[in-house]
PDB file of C-alpha atoms in Angstrom:
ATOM      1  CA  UNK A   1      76.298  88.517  76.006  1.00 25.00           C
ATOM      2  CA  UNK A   2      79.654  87.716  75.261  1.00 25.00           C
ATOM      3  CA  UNK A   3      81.775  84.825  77.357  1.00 26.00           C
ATOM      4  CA  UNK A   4      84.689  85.864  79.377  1.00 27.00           C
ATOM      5  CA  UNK A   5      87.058  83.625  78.495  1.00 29.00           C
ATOM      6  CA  UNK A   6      87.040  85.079  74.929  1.00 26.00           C
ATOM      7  CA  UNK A   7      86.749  88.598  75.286  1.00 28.00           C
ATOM      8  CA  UNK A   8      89.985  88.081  77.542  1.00 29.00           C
ATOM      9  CA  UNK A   9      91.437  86.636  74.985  1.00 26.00           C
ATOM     10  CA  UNK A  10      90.206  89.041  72.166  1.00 24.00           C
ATOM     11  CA  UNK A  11      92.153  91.605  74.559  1.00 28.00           C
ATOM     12  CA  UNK A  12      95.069  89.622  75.335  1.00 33.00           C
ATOM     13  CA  UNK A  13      94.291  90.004  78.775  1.00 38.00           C
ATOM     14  CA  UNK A  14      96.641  89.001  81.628  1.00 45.00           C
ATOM     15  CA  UNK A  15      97.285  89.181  84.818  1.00 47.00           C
ATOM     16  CA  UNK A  16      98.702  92.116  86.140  1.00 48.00           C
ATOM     17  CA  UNK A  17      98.382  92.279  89.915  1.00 52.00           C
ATOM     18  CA  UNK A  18      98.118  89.413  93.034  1.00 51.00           C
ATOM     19  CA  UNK A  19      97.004  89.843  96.668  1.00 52.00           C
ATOM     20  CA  UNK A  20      97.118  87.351  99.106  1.00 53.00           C
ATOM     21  CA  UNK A  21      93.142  87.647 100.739  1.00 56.00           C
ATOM     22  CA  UNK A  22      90.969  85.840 103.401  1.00 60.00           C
ATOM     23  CA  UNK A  23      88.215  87.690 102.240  1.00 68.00           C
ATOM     24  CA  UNK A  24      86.976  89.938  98.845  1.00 77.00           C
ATOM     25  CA  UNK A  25      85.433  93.532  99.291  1.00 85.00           C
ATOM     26  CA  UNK A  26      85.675  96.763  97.911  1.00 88.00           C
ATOM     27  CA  UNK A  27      88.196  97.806 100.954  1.00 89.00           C
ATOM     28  CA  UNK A  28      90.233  95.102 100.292  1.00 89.00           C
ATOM     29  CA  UNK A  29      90.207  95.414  96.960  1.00 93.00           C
ATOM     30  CA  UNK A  30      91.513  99.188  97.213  1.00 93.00           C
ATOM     31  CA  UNK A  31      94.468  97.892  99.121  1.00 92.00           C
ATOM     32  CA  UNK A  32      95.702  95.600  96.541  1.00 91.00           C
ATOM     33  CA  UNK A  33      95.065  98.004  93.878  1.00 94.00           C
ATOM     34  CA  UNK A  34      96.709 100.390  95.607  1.00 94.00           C
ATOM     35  CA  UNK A  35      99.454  98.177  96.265  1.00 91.00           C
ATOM     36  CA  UNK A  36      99.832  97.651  92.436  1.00 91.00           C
ATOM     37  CA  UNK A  37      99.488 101.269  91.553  1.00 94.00           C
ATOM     38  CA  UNK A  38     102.218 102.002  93.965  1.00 92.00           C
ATOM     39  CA  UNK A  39     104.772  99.430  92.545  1.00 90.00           C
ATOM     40  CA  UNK A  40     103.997 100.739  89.317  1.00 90.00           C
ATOM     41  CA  UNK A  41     104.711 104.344  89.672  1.00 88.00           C
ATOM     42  CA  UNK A  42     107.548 104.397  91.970  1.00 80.00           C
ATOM     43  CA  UNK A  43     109.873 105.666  89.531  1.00 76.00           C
ATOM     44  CA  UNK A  44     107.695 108.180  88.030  1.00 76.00           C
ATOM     45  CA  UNK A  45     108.216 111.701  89.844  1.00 75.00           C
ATOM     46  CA  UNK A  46     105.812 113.689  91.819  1.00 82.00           C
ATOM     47  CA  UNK A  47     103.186 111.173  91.690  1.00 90.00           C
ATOM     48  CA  UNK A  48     100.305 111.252  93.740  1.00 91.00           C
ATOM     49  CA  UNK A  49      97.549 108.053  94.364  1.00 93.00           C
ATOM     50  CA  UNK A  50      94.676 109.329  96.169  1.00 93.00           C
ATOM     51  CA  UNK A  51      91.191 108.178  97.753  1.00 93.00           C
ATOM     52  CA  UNK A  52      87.971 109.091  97.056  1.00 94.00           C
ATOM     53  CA  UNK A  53      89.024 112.040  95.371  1.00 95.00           C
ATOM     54  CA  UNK A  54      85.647 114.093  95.009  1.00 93.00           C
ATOM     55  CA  UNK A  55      84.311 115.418  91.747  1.00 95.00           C
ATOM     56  CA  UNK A  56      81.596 117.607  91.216  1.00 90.00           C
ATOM     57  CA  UNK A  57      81.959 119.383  94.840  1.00 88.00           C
ATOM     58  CA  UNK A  58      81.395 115.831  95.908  1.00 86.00           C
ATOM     59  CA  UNK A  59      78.765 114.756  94.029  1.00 89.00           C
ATOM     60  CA  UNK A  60      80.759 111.929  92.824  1.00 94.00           C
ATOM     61  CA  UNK A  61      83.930 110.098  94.566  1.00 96.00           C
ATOM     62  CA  UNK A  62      85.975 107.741  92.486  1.00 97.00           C
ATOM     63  CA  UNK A  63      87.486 104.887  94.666  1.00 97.00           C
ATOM     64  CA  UNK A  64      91.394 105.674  93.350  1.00 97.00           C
ATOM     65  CA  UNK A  65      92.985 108.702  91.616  1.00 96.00           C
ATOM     66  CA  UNK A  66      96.661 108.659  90.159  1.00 96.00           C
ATOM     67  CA  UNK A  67      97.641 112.348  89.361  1.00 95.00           C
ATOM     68  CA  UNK A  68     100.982 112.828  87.658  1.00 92.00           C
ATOM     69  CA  UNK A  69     100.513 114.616  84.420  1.00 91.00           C
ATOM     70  CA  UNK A  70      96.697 113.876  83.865  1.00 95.00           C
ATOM     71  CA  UNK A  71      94.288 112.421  86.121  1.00 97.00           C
ATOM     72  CA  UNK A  72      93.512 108.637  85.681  1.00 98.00           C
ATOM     73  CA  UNK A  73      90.687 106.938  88.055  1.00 98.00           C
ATOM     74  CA  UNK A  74      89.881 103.585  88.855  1.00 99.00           C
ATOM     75  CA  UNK A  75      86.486 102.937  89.890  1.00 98.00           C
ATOM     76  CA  UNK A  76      86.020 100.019  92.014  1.00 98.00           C
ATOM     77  CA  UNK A  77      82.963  97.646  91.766  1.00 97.00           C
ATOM     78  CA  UNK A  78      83.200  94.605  93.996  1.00 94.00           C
ATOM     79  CA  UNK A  79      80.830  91.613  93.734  1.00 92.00           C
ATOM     80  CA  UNK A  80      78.867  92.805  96.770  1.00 92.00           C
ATOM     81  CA  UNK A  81      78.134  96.159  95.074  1.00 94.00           C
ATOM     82  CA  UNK A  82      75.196  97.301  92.498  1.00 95.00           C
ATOM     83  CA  UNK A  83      75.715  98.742  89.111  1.00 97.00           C
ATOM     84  CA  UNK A  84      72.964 100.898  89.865  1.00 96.00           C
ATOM     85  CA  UNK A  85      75.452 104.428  90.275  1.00 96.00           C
ATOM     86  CA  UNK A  86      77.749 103.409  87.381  1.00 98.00           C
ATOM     87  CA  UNK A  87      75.890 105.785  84.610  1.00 97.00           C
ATOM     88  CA  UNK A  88      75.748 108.943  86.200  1.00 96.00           C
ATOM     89  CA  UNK A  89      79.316 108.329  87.626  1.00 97.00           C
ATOM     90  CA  UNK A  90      80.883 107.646  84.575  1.00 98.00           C
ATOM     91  CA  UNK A  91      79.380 110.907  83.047  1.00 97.00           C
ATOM     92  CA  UNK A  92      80.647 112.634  85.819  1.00 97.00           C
ATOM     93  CA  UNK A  93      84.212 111.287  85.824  1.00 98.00           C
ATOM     94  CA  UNK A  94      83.960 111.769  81.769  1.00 98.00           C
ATOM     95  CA  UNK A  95      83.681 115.165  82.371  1.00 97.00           C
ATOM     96  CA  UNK A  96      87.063 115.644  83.894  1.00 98.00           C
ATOM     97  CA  UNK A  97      88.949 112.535  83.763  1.00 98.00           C
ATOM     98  CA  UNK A  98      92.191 112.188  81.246  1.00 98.00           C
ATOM     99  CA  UNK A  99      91.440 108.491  81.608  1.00 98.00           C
ATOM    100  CA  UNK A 100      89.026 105.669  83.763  1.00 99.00           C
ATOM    101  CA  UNK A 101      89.992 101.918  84.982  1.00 99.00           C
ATOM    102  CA  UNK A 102      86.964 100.310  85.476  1.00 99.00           C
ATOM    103  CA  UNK A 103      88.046  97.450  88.269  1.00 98.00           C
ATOM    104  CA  UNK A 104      85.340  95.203  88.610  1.00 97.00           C
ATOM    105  CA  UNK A 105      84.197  92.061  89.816  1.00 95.00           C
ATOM    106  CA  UNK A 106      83.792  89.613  87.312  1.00 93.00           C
ATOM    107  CA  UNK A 107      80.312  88.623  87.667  1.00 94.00           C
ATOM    108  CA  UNK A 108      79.345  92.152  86.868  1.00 97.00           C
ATOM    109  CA  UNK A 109      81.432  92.193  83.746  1.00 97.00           C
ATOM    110  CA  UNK A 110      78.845  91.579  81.000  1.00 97.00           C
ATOM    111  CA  UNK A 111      76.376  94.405  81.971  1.00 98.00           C
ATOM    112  CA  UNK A 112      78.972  96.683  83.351  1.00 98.00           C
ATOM    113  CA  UNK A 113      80.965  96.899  80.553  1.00 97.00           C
ATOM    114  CA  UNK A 114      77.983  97.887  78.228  1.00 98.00           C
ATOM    115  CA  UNK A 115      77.294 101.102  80.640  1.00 98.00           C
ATOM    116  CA  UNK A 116      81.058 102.498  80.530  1.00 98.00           C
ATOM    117  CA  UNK A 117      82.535 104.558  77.423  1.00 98.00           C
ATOM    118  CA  UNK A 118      84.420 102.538  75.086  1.00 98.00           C
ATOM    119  CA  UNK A 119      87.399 104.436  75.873  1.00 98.00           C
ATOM    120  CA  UNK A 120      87.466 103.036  79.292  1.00 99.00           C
ATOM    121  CA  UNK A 121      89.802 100.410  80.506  1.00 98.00           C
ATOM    122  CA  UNK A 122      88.286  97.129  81.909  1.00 98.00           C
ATOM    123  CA  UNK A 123      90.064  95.277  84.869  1.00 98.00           C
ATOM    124  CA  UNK A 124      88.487  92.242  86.149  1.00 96.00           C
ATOM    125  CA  UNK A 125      88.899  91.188  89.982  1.00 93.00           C
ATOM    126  CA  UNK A 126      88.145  87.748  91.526  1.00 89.00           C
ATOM    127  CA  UNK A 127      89.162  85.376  93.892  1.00 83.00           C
ATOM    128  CA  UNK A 128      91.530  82.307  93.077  1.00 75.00           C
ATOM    129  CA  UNK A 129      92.287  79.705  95.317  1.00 71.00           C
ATOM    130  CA  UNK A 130      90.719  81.351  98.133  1.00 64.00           C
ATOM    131  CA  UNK A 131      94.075  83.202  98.766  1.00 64.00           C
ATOM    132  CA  UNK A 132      94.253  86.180  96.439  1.00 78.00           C
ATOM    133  CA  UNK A 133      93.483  88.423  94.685  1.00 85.00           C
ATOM    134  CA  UNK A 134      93.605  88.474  90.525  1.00 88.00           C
ATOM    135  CA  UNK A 135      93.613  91.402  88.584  1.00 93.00           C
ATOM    136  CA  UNK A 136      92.874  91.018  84.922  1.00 95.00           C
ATOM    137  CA  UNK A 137      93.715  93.325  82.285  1.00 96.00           C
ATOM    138  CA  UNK A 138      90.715  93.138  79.756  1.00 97.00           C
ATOM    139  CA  UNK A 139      90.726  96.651  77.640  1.00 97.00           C
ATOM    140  CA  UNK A 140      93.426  99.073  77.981  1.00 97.00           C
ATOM    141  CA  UNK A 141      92.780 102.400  78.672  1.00 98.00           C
ATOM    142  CA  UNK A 142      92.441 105.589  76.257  1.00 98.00           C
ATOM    143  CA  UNK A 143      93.146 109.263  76.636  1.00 98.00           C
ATOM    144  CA  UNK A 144      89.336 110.858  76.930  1.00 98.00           C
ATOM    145  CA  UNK A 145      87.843 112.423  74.065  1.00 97.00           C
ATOM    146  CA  UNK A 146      85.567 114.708  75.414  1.00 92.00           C
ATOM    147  CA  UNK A 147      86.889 116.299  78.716  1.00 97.00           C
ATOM    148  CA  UNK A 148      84.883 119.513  79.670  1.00 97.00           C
ATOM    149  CA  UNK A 149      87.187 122.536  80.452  1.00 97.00           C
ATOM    150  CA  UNK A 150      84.926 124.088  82.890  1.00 97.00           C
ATOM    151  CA  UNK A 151      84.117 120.929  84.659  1.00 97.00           C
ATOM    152  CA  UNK A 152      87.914 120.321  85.255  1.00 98.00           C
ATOM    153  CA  UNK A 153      87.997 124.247  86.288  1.00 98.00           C
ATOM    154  CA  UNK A 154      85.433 123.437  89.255  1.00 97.00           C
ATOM    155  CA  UNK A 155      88.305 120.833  90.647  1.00 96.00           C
ATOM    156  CA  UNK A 156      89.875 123.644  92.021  1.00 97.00           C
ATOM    157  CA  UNK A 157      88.370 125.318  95.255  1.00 95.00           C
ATOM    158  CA  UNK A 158      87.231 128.976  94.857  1.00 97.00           C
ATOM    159  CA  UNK A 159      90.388 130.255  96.337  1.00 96.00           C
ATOM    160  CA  UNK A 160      92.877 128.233  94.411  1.00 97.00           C
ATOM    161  CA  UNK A 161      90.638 129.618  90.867  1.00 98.00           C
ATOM    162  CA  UNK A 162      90.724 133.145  92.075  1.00 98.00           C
ATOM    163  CA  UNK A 163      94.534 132.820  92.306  1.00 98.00           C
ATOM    164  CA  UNK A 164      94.092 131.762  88.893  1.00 98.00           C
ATOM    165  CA  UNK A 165      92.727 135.187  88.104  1.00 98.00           C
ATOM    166  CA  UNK A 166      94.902 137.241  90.345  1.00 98.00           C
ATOM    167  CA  UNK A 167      98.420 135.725  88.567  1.00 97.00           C
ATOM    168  CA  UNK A 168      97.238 137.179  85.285  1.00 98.00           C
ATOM    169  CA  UNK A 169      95.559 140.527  86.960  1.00 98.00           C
ATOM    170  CA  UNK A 170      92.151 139.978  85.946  1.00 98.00           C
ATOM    171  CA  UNK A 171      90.266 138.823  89.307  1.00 98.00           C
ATOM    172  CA  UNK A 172      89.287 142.393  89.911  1.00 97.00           C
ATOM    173  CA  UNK A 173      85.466 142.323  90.289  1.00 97.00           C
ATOM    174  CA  UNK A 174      85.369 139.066  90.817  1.00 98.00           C
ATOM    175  CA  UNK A 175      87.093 138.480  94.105  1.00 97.00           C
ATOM    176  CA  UNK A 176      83.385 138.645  95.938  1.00 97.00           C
ATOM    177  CA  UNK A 177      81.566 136.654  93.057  1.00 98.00           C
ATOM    178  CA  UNK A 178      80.135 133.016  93.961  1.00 97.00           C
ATOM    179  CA  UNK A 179      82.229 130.131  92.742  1.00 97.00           C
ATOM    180  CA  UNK A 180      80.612 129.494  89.521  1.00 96.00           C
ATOM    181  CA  UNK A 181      81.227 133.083  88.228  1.00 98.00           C
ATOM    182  CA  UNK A 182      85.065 132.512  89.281  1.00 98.00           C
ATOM    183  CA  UNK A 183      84.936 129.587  87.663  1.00 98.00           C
ATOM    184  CA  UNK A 184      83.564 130.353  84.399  1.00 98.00           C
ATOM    185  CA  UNK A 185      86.154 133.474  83.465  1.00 98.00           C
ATOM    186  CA  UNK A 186      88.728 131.062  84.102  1.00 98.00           C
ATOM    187  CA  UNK A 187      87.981 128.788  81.909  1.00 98.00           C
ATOM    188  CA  UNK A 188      87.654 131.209  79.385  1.00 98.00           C
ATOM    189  CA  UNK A 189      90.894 132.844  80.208  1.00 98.00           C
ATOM    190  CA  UNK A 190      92.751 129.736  80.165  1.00 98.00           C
ATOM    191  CA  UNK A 191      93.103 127.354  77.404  1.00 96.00           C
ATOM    192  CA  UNK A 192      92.798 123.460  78.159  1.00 96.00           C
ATOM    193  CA  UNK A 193      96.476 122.790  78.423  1.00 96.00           C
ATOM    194  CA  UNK A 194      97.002 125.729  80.897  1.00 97.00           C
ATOM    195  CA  UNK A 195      93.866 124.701  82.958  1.00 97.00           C
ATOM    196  CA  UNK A 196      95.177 121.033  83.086  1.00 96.00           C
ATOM    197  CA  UNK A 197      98.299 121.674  84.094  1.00 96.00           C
ATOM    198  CA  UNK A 198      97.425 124.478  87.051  1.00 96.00           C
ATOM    199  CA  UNK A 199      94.723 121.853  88.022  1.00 96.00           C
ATOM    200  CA  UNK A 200      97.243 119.087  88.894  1.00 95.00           C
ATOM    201  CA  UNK A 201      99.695 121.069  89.908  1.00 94.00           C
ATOM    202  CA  UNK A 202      97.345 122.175  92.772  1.00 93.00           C
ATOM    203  CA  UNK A 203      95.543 119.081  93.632  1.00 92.00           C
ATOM    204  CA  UNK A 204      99.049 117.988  93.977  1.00 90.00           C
ATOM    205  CA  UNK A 205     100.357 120.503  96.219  1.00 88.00           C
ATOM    206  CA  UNK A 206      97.372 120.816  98.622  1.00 84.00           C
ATOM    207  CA  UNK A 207      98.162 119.649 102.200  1.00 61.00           C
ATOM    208  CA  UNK A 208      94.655 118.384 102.878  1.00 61.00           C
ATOM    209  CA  UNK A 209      92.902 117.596  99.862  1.00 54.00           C
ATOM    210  CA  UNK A 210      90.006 116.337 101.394  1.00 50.00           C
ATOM    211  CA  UNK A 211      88.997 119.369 103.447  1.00 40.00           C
ATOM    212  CA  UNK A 212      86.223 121.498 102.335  1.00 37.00           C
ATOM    213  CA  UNK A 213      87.679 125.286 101.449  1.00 38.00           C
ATOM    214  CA  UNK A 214      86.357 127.657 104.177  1.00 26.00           C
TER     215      UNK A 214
END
C-alpha cells in the first residue's frame, strides 16, 4: 500500500479547489465540486454540468457530468460511503465515458484507486481546519481507450435514435421496433465520431434530461 504523501508527490499533486464547510458529505461535496467545475468552464461555450446523469437506462448514475465536446464524469465517494459499487460502476461509465474523475475521500484512497482504470483521474477530498474543503489533484485524467459505440448509442432515448435514422432515410421498418433494435442499426450506420457528436449535441439540447421518454 503506498503512502499518500508520496504518491501526491509522485503526481505533483496540488490543490485545485477550496470550500468553506461545517460539515463533509457527499452533498456537500457536489456543491463545491460543482462550484469548481463552474469557475473552470465559464469561458468554454455551450457547456453543460449535470447531476446524476443516468447511464445504462439508469442502471448507473454518476454524481457530476461536464458535456462540452466529450463527456467527462466525476464520481463522488465521500468518507461515509462504501467502495462496494465502484467496480461495476466504473465498467459502466467505461463504456461510454470520454473521461472519469474519481473524487474521493482520502481514507478510501489506497483501495479505491486499485479498483479504477489507470486512465482515470484521482482527486482526493478532505477536511482542513475544520472549515473547508480540499481538493487534491493526484492523477490527471486520460481520454478512454475503450469506449463502446453502442453503449454510447443507448444514451439517447428511443425517439432521439430513431431521428437518427429518419435524417439519413433509413428508419423505415424500424419505427415500431423495441429500443435495442433502434439502437443497434444506428450504431452501425454511424461511425464513432458521428455518434459522439449527435450524442452530445442532444443530451445538450434536451429540456428535461432527467425525464423518462414516454
Amino acid at each position: 500500500m503506498f503512502a499518500f504523501l508520496g504518491f501526491c508527490k509522485y503526481f505533483n499533486g496540488k490543490a485545485i479547489a477550496n470550500k468553506t464547510v461545517k460539515k463533509m458529505n457527499d452533498f456537500v461535496i457536489r456543491l463545491a465540486l460543482k462550484d469548481k467545475l463552474a469557475t473552470e468552464y465559464t469561458n468554454i461555450h455551450q457547456t453543460r454540468i449535470l447531476d446524476e446523469f443516468g447511464i445504462k437506462h439508469g442502471a448507473a448514475r454518476i454524481d457530476v457530468i461536464v458535456i462540452n465536446n466529450i463527456l467527462h464524469g466525476f464520481e463522488i465517494k465521500s468518507g461515509k460511503d462504501t467502495l462496494r459499487r465502484l467496480k461495476s460502476q466504473a465498467q459502466i461509465y467505461s463504456a461510454v465515458l470520454n473521461k472519469v474523475t474519481l473524487v474521493v475521500d482520502i481514507k478510501h484512497l489506497d483501495k479505491a484507486i486499485k479498483i479504477i482504470p489507470k486512465w482515470w483521474g484521482v482527486v482526493t477530498v478532505e477536511k482542513r481546519n475544520n472549515s473547508f474543503i480540499k481538493f487534491t489533484q493526484i492523477r490527471k485524467e486520460k481520454s478512454n481507450p475503450q469506449i463502446d459505440i453502442l453503449s454510447v448509442v443507448k444514451l439517447l432515448w428511443r425517439n432521439e435514435a430513431l431521428d437518427l435514422l429518419e435524417k439519413i432515410d433509413k428508419a423505415k421498418g424500424y419505427r415500431s421496433k423495441p429500443r435495442k433494435v433502434i439502437y443497434k442499426r444506428v450504431s452501425e450506420l454511424y461511425d464513432f465520431e458521428q455518434i459522439q457528436e449527435k450524442v452530445v449535441s442532444q443530451i445538450k439540447s434536451r429540456a428535461n434530461w432527467r425525464l423518462a421518454e414516454t
